[in-house]
Coordinates of C-alpha atoms in Angstrom, one line a residue:
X275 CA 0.0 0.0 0.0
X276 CA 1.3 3.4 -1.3
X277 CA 2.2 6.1 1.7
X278 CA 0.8 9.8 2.5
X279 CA 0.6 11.8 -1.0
X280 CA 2.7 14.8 -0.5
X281 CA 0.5 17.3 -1.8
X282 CA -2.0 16.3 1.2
X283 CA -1.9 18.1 5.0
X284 CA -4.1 15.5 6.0
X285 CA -5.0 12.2 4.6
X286 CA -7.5 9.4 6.2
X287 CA -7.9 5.6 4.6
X288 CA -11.0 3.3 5.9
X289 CA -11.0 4.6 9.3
X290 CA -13.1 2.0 11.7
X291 CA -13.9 2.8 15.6
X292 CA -16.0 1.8 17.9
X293 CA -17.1 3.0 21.5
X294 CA -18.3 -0.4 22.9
X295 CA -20.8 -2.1 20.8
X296 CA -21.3 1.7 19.1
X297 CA -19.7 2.4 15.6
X298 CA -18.5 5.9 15.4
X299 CA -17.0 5.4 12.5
X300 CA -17.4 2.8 9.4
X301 CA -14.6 3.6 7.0
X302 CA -14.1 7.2 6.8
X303 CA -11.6 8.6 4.3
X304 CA -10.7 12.0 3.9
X305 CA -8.2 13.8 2.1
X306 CA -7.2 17.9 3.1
X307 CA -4.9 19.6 0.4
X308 CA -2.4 22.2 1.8
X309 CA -3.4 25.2 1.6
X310 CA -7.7 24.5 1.3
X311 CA -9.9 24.9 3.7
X312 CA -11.8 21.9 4.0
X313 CA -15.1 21.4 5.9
X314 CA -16.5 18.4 7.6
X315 CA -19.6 18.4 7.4
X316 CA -22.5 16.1 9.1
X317 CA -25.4 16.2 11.6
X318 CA -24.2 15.5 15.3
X319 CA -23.6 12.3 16.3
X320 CA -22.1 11.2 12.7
X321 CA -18.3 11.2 14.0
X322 CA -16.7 14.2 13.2
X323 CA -15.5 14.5 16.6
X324 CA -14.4 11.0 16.4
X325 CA -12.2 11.7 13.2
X326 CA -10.6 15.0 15.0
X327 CA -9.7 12.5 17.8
X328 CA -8.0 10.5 15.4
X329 CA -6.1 12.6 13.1
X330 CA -4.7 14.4 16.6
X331 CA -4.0 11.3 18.2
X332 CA -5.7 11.6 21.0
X333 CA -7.8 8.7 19.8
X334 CA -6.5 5.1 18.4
X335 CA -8.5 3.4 15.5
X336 CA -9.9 0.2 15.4
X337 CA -8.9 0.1 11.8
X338 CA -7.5 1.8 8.7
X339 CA -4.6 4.5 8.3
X340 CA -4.1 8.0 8.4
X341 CA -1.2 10.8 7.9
X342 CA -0.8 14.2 8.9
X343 CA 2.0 16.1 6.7
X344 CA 3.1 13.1 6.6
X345 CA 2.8 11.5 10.4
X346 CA 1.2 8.6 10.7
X347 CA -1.7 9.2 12.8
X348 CA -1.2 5.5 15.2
X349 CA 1.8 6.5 16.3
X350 CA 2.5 7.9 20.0
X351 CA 5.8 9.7 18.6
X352 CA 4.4 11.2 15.6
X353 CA 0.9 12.2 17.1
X354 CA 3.5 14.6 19.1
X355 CA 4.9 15.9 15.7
X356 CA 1.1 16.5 14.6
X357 CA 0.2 18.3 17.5
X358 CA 3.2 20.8 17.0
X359 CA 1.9 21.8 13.9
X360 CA -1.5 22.2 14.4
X361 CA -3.8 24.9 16.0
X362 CA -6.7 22.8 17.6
X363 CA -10.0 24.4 19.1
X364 CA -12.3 22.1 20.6
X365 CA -16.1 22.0 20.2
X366 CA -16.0 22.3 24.2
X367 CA -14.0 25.4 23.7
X368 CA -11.5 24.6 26.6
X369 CA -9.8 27.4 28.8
X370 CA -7.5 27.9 31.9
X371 CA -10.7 28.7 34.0
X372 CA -8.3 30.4 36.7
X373 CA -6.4 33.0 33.8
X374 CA -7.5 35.9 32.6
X375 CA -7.8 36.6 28.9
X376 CA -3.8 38.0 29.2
X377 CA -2.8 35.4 30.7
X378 CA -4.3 33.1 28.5
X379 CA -2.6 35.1 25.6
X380 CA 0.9 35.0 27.4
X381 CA 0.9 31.3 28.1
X382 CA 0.0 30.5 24.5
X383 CA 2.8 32.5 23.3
X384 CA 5.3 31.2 25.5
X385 CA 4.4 27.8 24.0
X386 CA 5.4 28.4 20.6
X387 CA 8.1 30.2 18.9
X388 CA 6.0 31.1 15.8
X389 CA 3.5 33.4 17.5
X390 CA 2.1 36.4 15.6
X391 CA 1.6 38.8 18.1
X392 CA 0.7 41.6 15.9
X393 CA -2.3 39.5 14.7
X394 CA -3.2 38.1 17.9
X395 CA -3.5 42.2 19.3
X396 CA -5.7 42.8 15.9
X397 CA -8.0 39.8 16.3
X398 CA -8.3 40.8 20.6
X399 CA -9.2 44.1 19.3
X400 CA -12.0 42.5 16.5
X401 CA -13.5 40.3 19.1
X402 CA -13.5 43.1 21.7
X403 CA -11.8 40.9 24.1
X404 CA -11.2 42.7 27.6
X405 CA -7.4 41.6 28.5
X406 CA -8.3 41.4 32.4
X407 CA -11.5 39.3 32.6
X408 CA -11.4 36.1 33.7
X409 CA -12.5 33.0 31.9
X410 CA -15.1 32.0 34.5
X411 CA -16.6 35.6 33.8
X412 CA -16.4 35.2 29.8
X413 CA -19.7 34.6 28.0
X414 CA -19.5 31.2 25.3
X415 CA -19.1 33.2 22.7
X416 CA -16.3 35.1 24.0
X417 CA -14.7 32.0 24.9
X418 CA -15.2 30.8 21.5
X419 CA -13.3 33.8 20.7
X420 CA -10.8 33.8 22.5
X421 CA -9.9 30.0 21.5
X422 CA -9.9 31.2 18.1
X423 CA -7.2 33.3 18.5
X424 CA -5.3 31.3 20.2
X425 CA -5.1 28.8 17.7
X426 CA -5.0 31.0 14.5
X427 CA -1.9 32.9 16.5
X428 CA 0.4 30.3 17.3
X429 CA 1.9 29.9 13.6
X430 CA 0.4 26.7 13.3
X431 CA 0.4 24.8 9.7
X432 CA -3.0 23.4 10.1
X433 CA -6.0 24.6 11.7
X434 CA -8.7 21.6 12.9
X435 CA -11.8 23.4 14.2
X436 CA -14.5 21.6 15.9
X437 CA -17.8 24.1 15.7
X438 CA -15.8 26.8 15.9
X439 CA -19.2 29.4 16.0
X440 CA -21.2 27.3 18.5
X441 CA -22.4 29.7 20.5
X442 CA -21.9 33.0 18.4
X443 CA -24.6 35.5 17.8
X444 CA -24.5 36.1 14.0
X445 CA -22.3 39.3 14.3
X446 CA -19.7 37.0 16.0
X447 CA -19.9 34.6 13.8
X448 CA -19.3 37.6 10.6
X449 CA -16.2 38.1 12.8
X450 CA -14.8 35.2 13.1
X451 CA -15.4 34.0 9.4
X452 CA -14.4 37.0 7.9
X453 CA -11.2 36.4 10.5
X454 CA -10.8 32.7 9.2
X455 CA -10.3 33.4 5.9
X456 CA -7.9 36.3 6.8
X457 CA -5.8 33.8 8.1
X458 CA -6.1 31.8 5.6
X459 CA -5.4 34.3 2.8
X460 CA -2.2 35.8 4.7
X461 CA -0.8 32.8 6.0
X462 CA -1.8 30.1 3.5
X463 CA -3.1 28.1 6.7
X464 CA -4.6 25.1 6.0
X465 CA -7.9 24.4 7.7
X466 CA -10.1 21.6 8.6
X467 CA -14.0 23.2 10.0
X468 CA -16.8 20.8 11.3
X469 CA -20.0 22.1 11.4
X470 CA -23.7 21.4 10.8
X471 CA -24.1 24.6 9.8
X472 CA -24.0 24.0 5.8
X473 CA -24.2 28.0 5.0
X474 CA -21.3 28.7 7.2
X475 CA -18.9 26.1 5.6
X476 CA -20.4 27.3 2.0
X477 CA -19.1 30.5 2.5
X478 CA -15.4 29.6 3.6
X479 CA -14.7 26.3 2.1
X480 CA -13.0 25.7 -0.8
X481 CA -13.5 21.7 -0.3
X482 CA -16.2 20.0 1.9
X483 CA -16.3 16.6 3.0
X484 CA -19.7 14.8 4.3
X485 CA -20.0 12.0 6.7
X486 CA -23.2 10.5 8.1
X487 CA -23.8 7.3 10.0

């Protein structure tokens, strides 16, 4: 069986798992070319989450193979290597409850050399995001917000975003398209959105992938 192509950030073959008796997944492939941006889309429940899981290797198939820029996606090593290189925000939107929203900025940064501080102080200032409030005293969306930026900041060469406007009123969510595809213009980012929403992902992908049951 041939490897990863090289033209492809990420690339999944037959992905099986199960949780128990419960398939989440029955055979998913899905290819992202470098530089796209690529949504995932499906209802809940149809695995998405699953497949996140298992391209960042915080999750082991059952079955099949998978590669990201070129890391196989099974391995405890590489999944390191993966995580390195990718900006992640979680559909659970998860914070440092006891930081503020500077702190939270100033830990990111110190966590990877290839922080664009310049944009992180232009997307703060687009989101309207007060540097001394706490996270406990954030609203959703604002913590939505603030995970943004601190994955589209760090440099990353991929961008996997669970539901990244869960939560958003749809002013936020103008916002934080309009500031996706910023990103991705400037920086040639490659991204990976899931959603359910099908007229957010038709107005920022380029590709879109659909997975059900």
């Amino acid at each position: 069986m041939t490897g990863p192509a090289a033209d492809l950030a990420v690339e999944l073959r037959g992905l099986h798992k199960r949780h128990g008796r419960t398939p989440a997944l029955d055979g998913l492939s899905l290819t992202v070319p470098r530089g796209s941006i690529t949504g995932l889309l499906g209802p809940n429940g149809a695995g998405k989450t699953t497949a996140i899981k298992l391209l960042l290797g915080m999750a082991r198939a059952d079955q099949g193979q998978g590669w990201v820029f070129g890391h196989p996606i099974g391995s405890e090593r590489d999944s390191v290597a993966i995580r390195q290189r990718t900006g992640f925000v979680s559909e659970s939107k998860d914070l440092y409850s006891h930081f503020d929203v500077a702190g939270m900025i100033r830990l990111t940064k110190s966590c990877y050399p290839g922080w664009r501080s310049e944009a992180a102080a232009a997307l703060r200032q687009e989101f309207e995001l007060p540097l001394g409030a706490k996270i406990t005293a954030l609203s959703k969306g604002m913590r939505t917000k603030l995970a943004l930026l601190l994955a589209c900041c760090r440099g990353a060469d991929l961008l996997v975003l669970d539901e990244p406007t869960d939560g958003l009123d749809p002013a936020s969510t103008e916002a934080v398209l309009a500031a996706l595809m910023g990103v991705a213009a400037t920086e040639g980012t490659t991204m990976l959105i899931s959603s359910h929403h099908i007229e957010e992902i038709e107005r920022v992908a380029d590709r879109v992938a659909l997975v059900n049951r």
